[in-house]
PDB file of C-alpha atoms and ligand atoms in Angstrom:
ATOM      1  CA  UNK T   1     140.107 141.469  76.716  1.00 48.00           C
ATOM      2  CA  UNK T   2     139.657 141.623  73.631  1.00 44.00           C
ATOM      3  CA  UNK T   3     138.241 138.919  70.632  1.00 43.00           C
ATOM      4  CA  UNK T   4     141.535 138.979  68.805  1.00 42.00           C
ATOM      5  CA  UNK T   5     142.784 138.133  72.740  1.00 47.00           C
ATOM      6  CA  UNK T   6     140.469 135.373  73.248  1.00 48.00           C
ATOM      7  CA  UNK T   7     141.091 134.034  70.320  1.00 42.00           C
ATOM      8  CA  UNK T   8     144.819 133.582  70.424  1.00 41.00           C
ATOM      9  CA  UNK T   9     145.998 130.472  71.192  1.00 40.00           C
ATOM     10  CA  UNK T  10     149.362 128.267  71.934  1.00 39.00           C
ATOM     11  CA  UNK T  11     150.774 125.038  73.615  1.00 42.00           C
ATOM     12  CA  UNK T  12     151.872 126.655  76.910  1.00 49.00           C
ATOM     13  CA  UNK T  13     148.418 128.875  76.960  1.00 51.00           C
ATOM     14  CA  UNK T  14     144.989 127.610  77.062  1.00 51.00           C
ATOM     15  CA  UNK T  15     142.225 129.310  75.366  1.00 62.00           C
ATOM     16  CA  UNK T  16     140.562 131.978  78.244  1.00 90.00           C
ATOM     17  CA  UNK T  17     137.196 130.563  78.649  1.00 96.00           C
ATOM     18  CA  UNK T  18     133.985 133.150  78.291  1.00 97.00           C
ATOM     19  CA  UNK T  19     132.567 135.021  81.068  1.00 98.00           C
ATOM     20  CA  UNK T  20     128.922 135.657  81.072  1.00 98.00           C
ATOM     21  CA  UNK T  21     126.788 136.918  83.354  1.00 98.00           C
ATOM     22  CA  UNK T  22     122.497 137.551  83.503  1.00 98.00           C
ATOM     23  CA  UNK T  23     121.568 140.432  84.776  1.00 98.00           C
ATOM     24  CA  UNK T  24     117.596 141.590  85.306  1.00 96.00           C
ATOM     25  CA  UNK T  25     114.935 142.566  87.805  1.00 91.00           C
ATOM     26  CA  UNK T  26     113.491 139.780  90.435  1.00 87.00           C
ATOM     27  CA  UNK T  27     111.156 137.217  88.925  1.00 89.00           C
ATOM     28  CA  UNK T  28     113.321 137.796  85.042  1.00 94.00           C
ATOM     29  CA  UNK T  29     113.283 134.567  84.572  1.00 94.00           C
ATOM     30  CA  UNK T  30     117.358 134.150  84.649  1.00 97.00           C
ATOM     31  CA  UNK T  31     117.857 130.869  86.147  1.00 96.00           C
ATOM     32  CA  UNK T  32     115.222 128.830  82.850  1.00 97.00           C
ATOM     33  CA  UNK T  33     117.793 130.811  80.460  1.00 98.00           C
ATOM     34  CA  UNK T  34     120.780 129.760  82.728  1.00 98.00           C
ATOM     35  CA  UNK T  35     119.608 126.378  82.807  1.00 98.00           C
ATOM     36  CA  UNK T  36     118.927 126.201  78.437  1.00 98.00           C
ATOM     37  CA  UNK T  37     122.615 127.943  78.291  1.00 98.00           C
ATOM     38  CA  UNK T  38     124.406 125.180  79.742  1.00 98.00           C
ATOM     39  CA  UNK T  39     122.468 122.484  78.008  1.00 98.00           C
ATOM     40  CA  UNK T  40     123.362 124.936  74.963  1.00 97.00           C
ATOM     41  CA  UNK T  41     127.072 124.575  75.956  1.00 97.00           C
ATOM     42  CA  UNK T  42     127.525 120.950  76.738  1.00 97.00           C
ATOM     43  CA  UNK T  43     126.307 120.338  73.163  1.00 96.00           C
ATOM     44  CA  UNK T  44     128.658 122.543  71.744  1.00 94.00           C
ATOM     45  CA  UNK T  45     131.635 120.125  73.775  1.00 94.00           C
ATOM     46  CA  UNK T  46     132.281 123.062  76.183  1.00 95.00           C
ATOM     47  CA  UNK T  47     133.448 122.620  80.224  1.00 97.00           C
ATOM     48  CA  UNK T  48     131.626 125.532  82.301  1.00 98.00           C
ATOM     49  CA  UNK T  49     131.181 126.486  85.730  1.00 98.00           C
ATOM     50  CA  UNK T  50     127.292 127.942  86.792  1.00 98.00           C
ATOM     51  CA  UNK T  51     127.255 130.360  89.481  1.00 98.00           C
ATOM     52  CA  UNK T  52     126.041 133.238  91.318  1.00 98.00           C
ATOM     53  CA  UNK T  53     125.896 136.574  93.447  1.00 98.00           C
ATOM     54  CA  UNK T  54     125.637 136.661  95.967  1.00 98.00           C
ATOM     55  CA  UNK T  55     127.042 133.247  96.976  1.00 98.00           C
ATOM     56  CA  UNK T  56     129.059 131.061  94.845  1.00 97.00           C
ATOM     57  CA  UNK T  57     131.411 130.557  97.665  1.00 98.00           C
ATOM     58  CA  UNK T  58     131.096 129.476 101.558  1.00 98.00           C
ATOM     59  CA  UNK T  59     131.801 132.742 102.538  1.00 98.00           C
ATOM     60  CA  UNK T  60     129.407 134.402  99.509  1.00 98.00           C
ATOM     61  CA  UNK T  61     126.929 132.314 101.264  1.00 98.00           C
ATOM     62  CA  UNK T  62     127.409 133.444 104.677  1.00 98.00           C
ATOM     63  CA  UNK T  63     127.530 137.114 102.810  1.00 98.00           C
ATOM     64  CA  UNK T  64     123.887 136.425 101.404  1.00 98.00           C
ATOM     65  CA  UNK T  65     122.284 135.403 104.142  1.00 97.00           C
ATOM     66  CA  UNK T  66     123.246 138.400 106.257  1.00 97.00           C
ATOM     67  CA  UNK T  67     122.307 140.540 103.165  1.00 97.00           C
ATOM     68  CA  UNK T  68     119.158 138.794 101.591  1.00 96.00           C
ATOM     69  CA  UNK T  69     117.605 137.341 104.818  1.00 95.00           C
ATOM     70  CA  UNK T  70     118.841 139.422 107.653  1.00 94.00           C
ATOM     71  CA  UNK T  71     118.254 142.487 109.949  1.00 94.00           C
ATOM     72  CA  UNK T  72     119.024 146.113 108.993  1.00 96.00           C
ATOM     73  CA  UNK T  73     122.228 146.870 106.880  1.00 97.00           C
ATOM     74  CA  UNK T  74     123.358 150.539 105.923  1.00 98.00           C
ATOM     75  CA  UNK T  75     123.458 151.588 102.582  1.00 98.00           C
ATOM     76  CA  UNK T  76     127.129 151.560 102.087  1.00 98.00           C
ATOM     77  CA  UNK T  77     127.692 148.529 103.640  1.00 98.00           C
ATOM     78  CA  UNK T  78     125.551 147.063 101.663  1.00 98.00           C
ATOM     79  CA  UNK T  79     127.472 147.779  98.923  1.00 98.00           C
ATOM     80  CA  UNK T  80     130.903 147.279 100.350  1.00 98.00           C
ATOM     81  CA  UNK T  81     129.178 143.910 101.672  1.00 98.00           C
ATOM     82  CA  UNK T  82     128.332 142.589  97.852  1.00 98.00           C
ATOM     83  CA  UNK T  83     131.377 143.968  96.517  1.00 98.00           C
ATOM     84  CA  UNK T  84     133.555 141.667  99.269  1.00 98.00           C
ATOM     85  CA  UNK T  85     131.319 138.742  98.318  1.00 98.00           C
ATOM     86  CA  UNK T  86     132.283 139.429  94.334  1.00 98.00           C
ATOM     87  CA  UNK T  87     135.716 140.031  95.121  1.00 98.00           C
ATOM     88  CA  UNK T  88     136.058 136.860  96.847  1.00 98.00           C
ATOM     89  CA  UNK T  89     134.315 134.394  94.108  1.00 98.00           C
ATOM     90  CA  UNK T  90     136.328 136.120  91.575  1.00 98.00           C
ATOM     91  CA  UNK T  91     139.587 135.493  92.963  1.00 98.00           C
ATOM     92  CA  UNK T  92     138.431 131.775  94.173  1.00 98.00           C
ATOM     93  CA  UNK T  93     135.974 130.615  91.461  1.00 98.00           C
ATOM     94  CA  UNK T  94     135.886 133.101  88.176  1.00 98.00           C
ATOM     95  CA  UNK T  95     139.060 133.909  87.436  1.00 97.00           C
ATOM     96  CA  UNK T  96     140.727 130.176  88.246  1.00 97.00           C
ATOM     97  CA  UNK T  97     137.699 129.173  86.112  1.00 98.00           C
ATOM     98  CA  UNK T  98     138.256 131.431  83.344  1.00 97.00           C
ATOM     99  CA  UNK T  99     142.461 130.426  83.189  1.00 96.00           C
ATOM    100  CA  UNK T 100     141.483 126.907  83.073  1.00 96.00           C
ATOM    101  CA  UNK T 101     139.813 127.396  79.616  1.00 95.00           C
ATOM    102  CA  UNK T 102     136.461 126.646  81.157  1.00 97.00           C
ATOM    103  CA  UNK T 103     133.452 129.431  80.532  1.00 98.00           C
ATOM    104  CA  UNK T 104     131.477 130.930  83.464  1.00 98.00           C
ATOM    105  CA  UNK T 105     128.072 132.133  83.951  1.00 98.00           C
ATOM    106  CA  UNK T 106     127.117 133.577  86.254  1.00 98.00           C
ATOM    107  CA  UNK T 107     123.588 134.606  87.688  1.00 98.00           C
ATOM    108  CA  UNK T 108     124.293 138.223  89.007  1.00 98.00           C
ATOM    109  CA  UNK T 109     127.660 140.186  88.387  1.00 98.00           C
ATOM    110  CA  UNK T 110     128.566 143.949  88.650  1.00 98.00           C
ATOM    111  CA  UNK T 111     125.773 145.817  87.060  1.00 98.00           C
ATOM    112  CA  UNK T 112     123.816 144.347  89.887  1.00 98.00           C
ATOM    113  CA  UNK T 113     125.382 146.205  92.604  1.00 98.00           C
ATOM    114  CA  UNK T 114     125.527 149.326  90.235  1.00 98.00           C
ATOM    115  CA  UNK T 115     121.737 149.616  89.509  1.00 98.00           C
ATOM    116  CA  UNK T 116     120.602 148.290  93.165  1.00 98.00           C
ATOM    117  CA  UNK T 117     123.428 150.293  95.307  1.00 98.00           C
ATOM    118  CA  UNK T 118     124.010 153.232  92.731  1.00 98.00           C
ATOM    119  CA  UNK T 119     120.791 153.907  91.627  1.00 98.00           C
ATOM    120  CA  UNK T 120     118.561 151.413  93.632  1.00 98.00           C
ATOM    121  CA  UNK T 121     120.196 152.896  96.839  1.00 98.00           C
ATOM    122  CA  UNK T 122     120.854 156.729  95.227  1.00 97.00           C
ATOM    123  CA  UNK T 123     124.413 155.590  96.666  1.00 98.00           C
ATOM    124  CA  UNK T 124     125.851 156.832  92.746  1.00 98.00           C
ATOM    125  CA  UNK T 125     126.238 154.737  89.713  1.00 98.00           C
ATOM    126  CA  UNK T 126     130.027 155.642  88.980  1.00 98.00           C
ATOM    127  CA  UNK T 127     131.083 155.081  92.586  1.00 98.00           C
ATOM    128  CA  UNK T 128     129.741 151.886  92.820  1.00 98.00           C
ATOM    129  CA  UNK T 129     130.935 150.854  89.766  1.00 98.00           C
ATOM    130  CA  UNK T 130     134.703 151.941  90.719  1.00 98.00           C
ATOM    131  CA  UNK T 131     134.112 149.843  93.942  1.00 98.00           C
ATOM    132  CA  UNK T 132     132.943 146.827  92.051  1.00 98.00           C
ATOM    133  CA  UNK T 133     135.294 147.013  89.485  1.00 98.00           C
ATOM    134  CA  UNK T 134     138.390 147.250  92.333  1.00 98.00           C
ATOM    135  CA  UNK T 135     136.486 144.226  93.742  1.00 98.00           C
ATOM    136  CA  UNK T 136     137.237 142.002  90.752  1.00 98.00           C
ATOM    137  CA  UNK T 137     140.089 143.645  89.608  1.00 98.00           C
ATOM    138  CA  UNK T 138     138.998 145.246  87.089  1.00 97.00           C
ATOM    139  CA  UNK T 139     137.439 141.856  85.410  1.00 97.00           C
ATOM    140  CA  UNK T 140     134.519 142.294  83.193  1.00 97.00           C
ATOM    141  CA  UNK T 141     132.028 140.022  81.166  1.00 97.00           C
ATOM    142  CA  UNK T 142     132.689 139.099  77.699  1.00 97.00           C
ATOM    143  CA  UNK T 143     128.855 139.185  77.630  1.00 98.00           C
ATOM    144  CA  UNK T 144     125.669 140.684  79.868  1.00 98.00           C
ATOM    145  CA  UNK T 145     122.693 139.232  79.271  1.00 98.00           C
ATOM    146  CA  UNK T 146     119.926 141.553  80.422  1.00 98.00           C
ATOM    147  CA  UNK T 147     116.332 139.583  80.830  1.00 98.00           C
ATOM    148  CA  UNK T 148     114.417 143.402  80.676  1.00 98.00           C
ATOM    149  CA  UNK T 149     111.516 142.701  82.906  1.00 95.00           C
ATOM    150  CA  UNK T 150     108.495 145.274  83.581  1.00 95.00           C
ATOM    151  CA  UNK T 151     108.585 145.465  87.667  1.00 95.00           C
ATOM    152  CA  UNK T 152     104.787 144.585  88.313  1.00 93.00           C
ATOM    153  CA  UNK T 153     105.543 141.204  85.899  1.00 93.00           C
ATOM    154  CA  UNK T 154     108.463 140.630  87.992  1.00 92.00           C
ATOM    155  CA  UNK T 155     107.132 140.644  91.335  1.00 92.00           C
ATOM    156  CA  UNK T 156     103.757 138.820  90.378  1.00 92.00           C
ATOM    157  CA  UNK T 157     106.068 136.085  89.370  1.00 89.00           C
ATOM    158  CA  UNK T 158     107.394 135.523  92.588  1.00 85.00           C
ATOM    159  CA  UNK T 159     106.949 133.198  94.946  1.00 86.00           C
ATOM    160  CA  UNK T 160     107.807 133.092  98.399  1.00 88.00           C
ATOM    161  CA  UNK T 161     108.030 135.763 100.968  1.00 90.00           C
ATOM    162  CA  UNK T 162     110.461 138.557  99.968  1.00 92.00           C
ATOM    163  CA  UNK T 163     113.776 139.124 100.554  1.00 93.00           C
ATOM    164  CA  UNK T 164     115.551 142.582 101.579  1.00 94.00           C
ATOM    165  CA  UNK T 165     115.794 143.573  98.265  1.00 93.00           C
ATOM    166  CA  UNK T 166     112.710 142.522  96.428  1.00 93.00           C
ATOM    167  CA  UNK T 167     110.755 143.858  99.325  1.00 93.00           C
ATOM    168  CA  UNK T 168     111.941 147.429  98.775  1.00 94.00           C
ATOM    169  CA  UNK T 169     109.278 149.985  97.506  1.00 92.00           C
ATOM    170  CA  UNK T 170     108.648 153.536  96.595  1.00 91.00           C
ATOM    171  CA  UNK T 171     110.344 153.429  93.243  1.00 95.00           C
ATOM    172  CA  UNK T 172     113.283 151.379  93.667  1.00 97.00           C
ATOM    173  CA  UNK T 173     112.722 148.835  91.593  1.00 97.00           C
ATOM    174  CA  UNK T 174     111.497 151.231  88.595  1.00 97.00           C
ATOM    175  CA  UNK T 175     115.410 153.196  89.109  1.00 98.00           C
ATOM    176  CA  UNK T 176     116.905 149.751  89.155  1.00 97.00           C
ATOM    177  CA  UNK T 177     114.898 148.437  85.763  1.00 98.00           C
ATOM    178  CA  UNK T 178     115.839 151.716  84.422  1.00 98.00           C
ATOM    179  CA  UNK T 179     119.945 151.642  84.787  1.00 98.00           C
ATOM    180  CA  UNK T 180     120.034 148.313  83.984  1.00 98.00           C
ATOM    181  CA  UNK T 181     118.277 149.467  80.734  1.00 98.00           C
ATOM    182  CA  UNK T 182     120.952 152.336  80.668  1.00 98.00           C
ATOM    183  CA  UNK T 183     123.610 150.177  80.924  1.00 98.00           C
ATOM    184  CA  UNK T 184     123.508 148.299  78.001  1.00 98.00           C
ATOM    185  CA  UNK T 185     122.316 151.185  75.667  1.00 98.00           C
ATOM    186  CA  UNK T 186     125.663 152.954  76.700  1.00 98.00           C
ATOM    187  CA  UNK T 187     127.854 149.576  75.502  1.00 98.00           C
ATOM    188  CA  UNK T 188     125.627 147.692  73.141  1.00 98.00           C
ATOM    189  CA  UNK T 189     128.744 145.086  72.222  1.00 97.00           C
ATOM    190  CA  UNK T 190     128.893 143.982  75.534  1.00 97.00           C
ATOM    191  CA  UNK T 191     125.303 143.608  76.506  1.00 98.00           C
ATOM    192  CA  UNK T 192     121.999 141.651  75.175  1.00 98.00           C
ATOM    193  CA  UNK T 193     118.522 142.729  76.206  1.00 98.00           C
ATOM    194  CA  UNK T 194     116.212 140.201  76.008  1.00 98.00           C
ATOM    195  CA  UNK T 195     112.218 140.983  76.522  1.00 98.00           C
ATOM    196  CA  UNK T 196     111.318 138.566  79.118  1.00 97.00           C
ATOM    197  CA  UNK T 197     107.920 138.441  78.887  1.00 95.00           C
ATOM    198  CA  UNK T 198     108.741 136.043  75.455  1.00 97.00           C
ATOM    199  CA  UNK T 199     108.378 132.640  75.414  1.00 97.00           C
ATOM    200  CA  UNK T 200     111.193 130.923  77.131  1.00 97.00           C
ATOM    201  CA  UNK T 201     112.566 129.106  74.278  1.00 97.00           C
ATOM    202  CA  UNK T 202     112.527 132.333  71.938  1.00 98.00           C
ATOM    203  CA  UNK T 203     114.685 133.802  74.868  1.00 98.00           C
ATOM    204  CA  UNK T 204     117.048 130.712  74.535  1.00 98.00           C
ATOM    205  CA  UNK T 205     117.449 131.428  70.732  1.00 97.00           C
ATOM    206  CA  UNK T 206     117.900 135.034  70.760  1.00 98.00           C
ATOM    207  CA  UNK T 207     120.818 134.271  73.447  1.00 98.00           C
ATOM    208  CA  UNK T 208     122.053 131.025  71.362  1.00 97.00           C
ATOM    209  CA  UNK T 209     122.001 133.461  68.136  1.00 97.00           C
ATOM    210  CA  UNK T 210     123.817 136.299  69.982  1.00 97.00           C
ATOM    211  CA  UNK T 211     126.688 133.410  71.206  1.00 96.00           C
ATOM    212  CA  UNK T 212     126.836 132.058  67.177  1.00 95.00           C
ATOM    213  CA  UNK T 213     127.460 135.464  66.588  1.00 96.00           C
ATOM    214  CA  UNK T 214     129.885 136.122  68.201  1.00 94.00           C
ATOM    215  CA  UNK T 215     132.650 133.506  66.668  1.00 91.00           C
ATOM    216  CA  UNK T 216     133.371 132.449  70.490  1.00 91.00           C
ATOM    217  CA  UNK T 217     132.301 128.965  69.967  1.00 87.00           C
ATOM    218  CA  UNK T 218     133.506 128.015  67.257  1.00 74.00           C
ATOM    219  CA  UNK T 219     132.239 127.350  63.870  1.00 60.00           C
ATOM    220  CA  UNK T 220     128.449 128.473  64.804  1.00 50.00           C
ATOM    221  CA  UNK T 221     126.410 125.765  64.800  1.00 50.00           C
TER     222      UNK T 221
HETATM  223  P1  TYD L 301     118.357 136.318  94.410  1.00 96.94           P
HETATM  224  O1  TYD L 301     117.551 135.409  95.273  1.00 96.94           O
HETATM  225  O2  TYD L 301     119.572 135.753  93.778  1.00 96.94           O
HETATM  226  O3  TYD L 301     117.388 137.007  93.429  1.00 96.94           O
HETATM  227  P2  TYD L 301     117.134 136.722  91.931  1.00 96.94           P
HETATM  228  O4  TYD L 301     116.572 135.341  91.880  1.00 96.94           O
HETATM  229  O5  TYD L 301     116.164 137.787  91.533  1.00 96.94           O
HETATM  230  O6  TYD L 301     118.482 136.868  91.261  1.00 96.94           O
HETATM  231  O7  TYD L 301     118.720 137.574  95.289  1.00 96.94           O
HETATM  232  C1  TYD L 301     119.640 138.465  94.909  1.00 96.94           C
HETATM  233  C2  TYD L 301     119.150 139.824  95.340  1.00 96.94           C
HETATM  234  O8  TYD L 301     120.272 140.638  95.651  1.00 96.94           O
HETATM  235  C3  TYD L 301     118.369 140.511  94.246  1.00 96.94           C
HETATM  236  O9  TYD L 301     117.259 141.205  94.806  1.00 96.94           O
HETATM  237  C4  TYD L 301     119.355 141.535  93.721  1.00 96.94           C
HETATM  238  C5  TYD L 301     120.241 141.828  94.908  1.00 96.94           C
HETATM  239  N1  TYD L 301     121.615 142.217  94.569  1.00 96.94           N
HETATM  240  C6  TYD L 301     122.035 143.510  94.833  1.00 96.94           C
HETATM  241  O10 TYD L 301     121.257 144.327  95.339  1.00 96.94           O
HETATM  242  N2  TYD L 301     123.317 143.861  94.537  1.00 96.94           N
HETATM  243  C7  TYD L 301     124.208 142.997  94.005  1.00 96.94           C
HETATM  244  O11 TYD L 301     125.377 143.351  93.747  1.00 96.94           O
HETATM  245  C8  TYD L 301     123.771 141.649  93.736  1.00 96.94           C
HETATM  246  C9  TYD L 301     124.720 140.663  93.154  1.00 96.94           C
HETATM  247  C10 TYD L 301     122.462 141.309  94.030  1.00 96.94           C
END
């Protein structure tokens, strides 16, 4: 969709609401900036829905605990796995969401699954993408917010024992940092790195400055 799309308005047709999703290694930092974002967006008089991946739903849920806190799960289903839990909270939460005028963020979208699976996994970037973009039918964010974290930062800023993912070694989470990184240097409209070793609230206004920006919210202030 486009900004000309967003923007057009009528009686019979509400404004689309904004999709945006944070993206970043473990221990980023993505749920403080999620947190300041909707306190950003109440002020500005706007109705949002906060969620995640996986989860978001009951069955997302049931699909994260078998993939974040179970036993052994193949590669591809793995993927096919997170891709079933997007498809489902996109046709159930995002999309109704998103008609209804109201804005979504969500913690974790597609460019998880394609740095994790495709490059994470070695399962391939492009064919993970073209899973996770028949998954939401062919929905993408207006906006990624990537909190660019160094690995070692990440994981000493964890707490609790690891889950299947964060526990992976051997270079994994250096490929994953890395196409995230890709990512949004290959579509720089759609994506916002963020350092996130800043201060928290200098995060906040760099994402707050990106959303004035971008004429979404109105007049910008
Ligand atoms: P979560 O507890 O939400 O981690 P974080 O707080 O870092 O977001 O766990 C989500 C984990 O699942 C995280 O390690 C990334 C991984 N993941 C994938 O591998 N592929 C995906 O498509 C998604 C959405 C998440």
């Amino acid at each position: 969709m486009t900004a000309q799309d967003r923007s057009a308005t009528s009686s019979s047709q509400p404004r689309r609401g904004v999709l945006i999703a944070f993206e970043g290694g473990d221990g980023a930092g993505k749920s403080t900036q999620i947190a300041r974002l909707t306190r950003w967006l109440a002020a500005h008089g706007r109705e949002f829905v906060v969620t995640r991946e996986p989860g978001g739903t009951e069955l997302g849920e049931r699909v994260r605990e078998v993939l974040l806190h179970g036993g052994a799960v193949s590669a591809r289903a793995e993927a096919l796995l997170f891709a079933a839990d997007r498809a489902h909270h996109v046709d159930t939460v995002i999309r109704p969401a998103l008609e209804a005028g109201q804005d979504v963020i969500t913690d974790r979208f597609m460019d998880s699954s394609i740095a994790y699976q495709g490059a994470g996994r070695a399962l391939g970037a492009d064919e993970v993408k073209d899973l996770s973009l028949w998954a939401t039918g062919g929905l993408l964010p207006d906006l990624t917010v990537l909190l660019d974290v160094a690995v070692d930062v990440g994981a000493a800023r964890r707490t609790g024992h690891p889950d299947r993912l964060e526990a992976e070694v051997g270079g994994f989470h250096e490929r994953v940092r890395a196409h995230f990184l890709a990512l949004a240097q290959a579509e720089p409209a759609r994506y916002l790195v963020v350092d996130a070793s800043l201060p928290s609230a200098q995060i906040g206004q760099v994402i707050a400055d990106r959303l004035v920006a971008t004429g979404w919210f109105g007049s910008g202030t």
